[in-house]
Amino acid sequence: MDTRETIEETATREVHEETDFECTVVDANFAPWETIVLESNLGERYYMLTVVLDARYEGGTIAVCDEEILEVKWFSESLEKIERSGIGALTKG
């Protein structure tokens, strides 16, 4: 995220940079914070927040614009299916 950028702004910017799609975020769902402790350093803690954003396609032609991306496609899954996949319980933002 850039300074003063919202999660939604970050998501739409990243989608455009990496896929050439334009989109609008229409909903946000958050999983509880997770604490990560590495076995190699039990005193060090990392914190992770999972955010699942629903977005509406607004335009653009599908393209892989980043060497880290192997494939780009839109998909549609129910929130319940995402929760069952192991992300955990999500709550509406």
PDB file of C-alpha atoms in Angstrom, residues 7-49:
ATOM      1  CA  ILE A   7      -7.324  -0.907   0.818  1.00  0.00           C
ATOM      2  CA  GLU A   8      -9.815  -0.415  -2.029  1.00  0.00           C
ATOM      3  CA  GLU A   9      -7.548   2.087  -3.813  1.00  0.00           C
ATOM      4  CA  THR A  10      -4.595  -0.279  -3.444  1.00  0.00           C
ATOM      5  CA  ALA A  11      -6.595  -3.180  -4.867  1.00  0.00           C
ATOM      6  CA  THR A  12      -7.874  -1.300  -7.910  1.00  0.00           C
ATOM      7  CA  ARG A  13      -4.408   0.142  -8.632  1.00  0.00           C
ATOM      8  CA  GLU A  14      -2.731  -3.275  -8.303  1.00  0.00           C
ATOM      9  CA  VAL A  15      -5.346  -4.991 -10.491  1.00  0.00           C
ATOM     10  CA  HIS A  16      -4.769  -2.386 -13.199  1.00  0.00           C
ATOM     11  CA  GLU A  17      -0.966  -2.511 -12.925  1.00  0.00           C
ATOM     12  CA  GLU A  18      -0.802  -6.296 -13.067  1.00  0.00           C
ATOM     13  CA  THR A  19      -3.669  -7.172 -15.433  1.00  0.00           C
ATOM     14  CA  ASP A  20      -4.649  -3.993 -17.344  1.00  0.00           C
ATOM     15  CA  PHE A  21      -8.217  -4.401 -16.014  1.00  0.00           C
ATOM     16  CA  GLU A  22     -10.198  -1.503 -14.605  1.00  0.00           C
ATOM     17  CA  CYS A  23     -12.434  -2.463 -11.688  1.00  0.00           C
ATOM     18  CA  THR A  24     -14.457  -1.001  -8.847  1.00  0.00           C
ATOM     19  CA  VAL A  25     -14.421  -2.566  -5.386  1.00  0.00           C
ATOM     20  CA  VAL A  26     -18.004  -3.229  -4.308  1.00  0.00           C
ATOM     21  CA  ASP A  27     -17.535  -5.091  -1.009  1.00  0.00           C
ATOM     22  CA  ALA A  28     -14.850  -5.958   1.529  1.00  0.00           C
ATOM     23  CA  ASN A  29     -14.645  -8.952   3.876  1.00  0.00           C
ATOM     24  CA  PHE A  30     -12.033  -9.340   6.590  1.00  0.00           C
ATOM     25  CA  ALA A  31     -10.727 -12.408   8.391  1.00  0.00           C
ATOM     26  CA  PRO A  32      -9.516 -12.061  11.987  1.00  0.00           C
ATOM     27  CA  TRP A  33      -5.919 -10.934  12.516  1.00  0.00           C
ATOM     28  CA  GLU A  34      -3.461 -13.819  12.641  1.00  0.00           C
ATOM     29  CA  THR A  35      -0.247 -13.841  14.610  1.00  0.00           C
ATOM     30  CA  ILE A  36       2.669 -15.598  12.962  1.00  0.00           C
ATOM     31  CA  VAL A  37       5.608 -16.825  15.037  1.00  0.00           C
ATOM     32  CA  LEU A  38       8.641 -18.321  13.331  1.00  0.00           C
ATOM     33  CA  GLU A  39      10.212 -21.390  14.924  1.00  0.00           C
ATOM     34  CA  SER A  40      13.637 -19.893  14.271  1.00  0.00           C
ATOM     35  CA  ASN A  41      12.851 -16.819  16.406  1.00  0.00           C
ATOM     36  CA  LEU A  42      10.070 -17.350  18.947  1.00  0.00           C
ATOM     37  CA  GLY A  43      10.382 -13.775  20.201  1.00  0.00           C
ATOM     38  CA  GLU A  44       9.557 -12.240  16.834  1.00  0.00           C
ATOM     39  CA  ARG A  45       5.914 -11.759  15.818  1.00  0.00           C
ATOM     40  CA  TYR A  46       4.303 -10.928  12.483  1.00  0.00           C
ATOM     41  CA  TYR A  47       0.669  -9.961  12.081  1.00  0.00           C
ATOM     42  CA  MET A  48      -1.446 -10.748   9.044  1.00  0.00           C
ATOM     43  CA  LEU A  49      -4.872  -9.471   8.046  1.00  0.00           C
TER      44      LEU A  49
END
